[in-house]
Short mmCIF file of C-alpha atoms in Angstrom, two decimals:
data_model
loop_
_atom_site.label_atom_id
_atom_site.label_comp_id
_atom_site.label_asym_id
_atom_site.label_seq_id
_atom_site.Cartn_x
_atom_site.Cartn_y
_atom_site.Cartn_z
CA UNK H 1 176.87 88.17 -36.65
CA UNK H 2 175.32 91.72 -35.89
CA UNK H 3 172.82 90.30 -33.04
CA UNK H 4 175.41 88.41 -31.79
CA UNK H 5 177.63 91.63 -31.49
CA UNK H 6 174.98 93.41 -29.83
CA UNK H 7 173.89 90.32 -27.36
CA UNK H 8 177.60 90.21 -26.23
CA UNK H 9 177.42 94.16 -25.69
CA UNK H 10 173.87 93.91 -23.64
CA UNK H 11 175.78 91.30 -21.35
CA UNK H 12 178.68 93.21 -20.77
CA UNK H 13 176.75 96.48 -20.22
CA UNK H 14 174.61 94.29 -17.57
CA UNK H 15 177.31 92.86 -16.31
CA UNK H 16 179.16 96.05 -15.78
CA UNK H 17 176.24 97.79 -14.24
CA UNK H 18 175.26 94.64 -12.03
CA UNK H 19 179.43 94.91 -10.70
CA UNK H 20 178.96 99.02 -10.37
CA UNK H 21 175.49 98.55 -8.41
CA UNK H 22 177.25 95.99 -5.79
CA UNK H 23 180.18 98.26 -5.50
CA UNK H 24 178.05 101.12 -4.56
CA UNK H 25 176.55 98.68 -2.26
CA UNK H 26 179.33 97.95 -0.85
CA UNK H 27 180.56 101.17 -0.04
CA UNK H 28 177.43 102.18 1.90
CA UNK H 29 178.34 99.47 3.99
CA UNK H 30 181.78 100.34 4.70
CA UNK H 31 181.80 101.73 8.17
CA UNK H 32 180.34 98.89 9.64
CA UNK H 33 177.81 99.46 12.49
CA UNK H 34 177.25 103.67 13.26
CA UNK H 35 175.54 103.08 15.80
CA UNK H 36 176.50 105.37 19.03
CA UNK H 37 178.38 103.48 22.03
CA UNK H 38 177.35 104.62 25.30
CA UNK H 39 180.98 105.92 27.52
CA UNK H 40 181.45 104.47 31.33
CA UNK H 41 182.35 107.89 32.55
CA UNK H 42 182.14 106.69 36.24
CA UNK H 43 186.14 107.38 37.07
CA UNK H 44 185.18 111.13 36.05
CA UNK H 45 183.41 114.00 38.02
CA UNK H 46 180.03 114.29 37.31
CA UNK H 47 179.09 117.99 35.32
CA UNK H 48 175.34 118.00 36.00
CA UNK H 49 172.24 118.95 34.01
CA UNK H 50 174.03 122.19 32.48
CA UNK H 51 176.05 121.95 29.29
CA UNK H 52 179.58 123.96 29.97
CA UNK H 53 180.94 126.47 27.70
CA UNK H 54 184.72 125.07 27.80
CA UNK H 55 186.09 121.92 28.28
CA UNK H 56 186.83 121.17 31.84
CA UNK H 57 188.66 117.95 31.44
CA UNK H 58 191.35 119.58 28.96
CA UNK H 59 194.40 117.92 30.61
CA UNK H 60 192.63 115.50 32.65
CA UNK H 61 194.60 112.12 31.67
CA UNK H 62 191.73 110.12 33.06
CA UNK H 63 188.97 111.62 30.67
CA UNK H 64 192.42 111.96 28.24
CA UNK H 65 192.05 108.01 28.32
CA UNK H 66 188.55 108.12 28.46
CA UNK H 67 188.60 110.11 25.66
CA UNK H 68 190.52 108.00 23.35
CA UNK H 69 188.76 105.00 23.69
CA UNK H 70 185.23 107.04 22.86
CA UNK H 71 186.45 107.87 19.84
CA UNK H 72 187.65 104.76 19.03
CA UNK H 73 184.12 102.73 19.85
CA UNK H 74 182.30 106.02 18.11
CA UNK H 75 184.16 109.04 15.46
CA UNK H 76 187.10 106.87 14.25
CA UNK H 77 185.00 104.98 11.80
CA UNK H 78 184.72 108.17 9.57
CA UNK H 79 186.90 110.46 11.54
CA UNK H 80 190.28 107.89 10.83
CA UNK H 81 192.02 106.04 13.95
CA UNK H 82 193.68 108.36 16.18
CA UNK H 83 191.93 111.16 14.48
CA UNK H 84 193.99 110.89 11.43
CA UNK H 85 191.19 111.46 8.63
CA UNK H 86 191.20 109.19 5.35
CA UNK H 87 189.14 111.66 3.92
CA UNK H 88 185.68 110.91 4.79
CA UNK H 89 184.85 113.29 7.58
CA UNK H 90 187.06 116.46 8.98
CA UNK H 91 190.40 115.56 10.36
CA UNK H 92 189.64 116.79 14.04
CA UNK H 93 193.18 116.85 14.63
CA UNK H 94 192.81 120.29 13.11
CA UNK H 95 189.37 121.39 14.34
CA UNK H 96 191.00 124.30 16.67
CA UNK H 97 194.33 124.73 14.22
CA UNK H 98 193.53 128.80 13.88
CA UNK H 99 193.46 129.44 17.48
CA UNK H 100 197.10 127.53 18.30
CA UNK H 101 198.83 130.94 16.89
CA UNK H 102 196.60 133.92 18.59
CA UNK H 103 198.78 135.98 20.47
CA UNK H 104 196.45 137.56 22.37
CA UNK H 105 195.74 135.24 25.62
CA UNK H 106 192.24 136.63 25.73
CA UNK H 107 191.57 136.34 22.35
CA UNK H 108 193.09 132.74 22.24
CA UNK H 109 190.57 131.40 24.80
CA UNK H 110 187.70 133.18 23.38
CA UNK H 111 189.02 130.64 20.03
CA UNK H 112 189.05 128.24 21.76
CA UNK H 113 185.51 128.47 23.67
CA UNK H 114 184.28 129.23 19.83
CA UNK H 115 185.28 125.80 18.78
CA UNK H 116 184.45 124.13 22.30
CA UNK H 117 180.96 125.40 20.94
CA UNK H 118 181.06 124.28 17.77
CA UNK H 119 182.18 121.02 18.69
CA UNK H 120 179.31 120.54 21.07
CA UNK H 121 176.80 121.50 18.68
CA UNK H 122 178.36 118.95 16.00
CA UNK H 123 178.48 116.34 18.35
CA UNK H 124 175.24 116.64 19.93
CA UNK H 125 172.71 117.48 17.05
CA UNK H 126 174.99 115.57 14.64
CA UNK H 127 175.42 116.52 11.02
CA UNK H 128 172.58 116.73 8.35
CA UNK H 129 172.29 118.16 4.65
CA UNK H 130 169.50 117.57 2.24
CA UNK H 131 168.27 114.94 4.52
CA UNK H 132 171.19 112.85 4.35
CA UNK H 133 172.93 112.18 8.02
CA UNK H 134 176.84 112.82 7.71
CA UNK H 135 177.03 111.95 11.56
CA UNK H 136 175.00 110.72 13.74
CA UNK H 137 173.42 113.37 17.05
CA UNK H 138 175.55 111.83 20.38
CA UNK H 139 172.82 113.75 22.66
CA UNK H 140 171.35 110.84 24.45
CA UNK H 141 173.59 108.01 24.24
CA UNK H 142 176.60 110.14 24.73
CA UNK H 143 177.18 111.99 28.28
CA UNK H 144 178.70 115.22 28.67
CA UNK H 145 181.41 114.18 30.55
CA UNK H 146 181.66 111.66 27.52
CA UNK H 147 181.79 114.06 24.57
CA UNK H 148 184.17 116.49 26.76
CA UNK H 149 186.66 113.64 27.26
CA UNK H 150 186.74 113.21 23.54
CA UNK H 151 187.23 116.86 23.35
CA UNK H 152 190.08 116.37 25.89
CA UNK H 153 191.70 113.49 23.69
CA UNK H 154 191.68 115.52 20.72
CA UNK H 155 193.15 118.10 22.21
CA UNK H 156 196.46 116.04 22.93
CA UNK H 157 196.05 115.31 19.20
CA UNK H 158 196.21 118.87 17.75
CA UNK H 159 198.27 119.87 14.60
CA UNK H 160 198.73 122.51 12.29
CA UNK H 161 199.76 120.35 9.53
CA UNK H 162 197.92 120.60 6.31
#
């Protein structure tokens, strides 16, 4: 009676461990393919060699749509559909949220070319820590006219919400 006890505990401690392994499986899976899509940028002037400190499509409605559709093909996965986050990465909708209320003009756009910095950094040399890639680095695969236009659709996307 005792072995049999402890043979139907071994199987269910298998079996539970066996149906926690596949779930973590599973969820390593769960953003489907990460790999970076390249943006036709084509409809948009051409920025050259030199990265720019600001965005200089902000307002543009054809890098605007541009925009949206690269961060549908390459952030949303983690980032949430129309930048609204589920929780996995930062909800960009907020990345510039502390410069919307800077009175100063001059201090507003020096917030603003702060996070216009940031955000290039993120998205070209990705995100790493402890060896483990958070995001994928876009430098390469992703233009600069590409990862401004994304800037420029997140922009339209802004909120101070919590």
């Amino acid at each position: 009676m005792r072995s049999t006890r402890s043979a139907l505990r071994s199987r269910a401690l298998a079996a539970a461990l066996a149906i926690a392994g596949l779930s973590l499986t599973t969820a390593a899976f769960a953003h489907g393919d990460v790999v970076p899509h390249a943006v036709d940028t084509s409809a948009l002037p051409q920025l050259g060699e030199e990265w720019r400190d600001n965005n200089p499509f902000t307002g543009n409605d054809a890098a605007i749509k541009i925009g949206q559709s690269a961060f549908g093909q390459n952030c949303a996965r983690c980032h949430g559909l129309d930048a609204v986050s589920g929780g996995i990465a930062p909800d960009l909708r907020k990345l510039d949220r502390d410069c919307m209320d800077v009175p100063n003009e001059r201090k507003k756009a020096a917030c603003y070319k702060e996070v216009n910095q940031y955000f290039l950094m993120s998205i070209r040399g990705g995100k790493v820590r402890n060896g483990a890639i958070y995001m994928p680095p876009f430098e390469g695969i992703l233009s600069q006219e590409a990862m401004w236009s994304i800037k420029a659709w997140l922009e339209t996307r802004r909120t101070k919400d919590e």
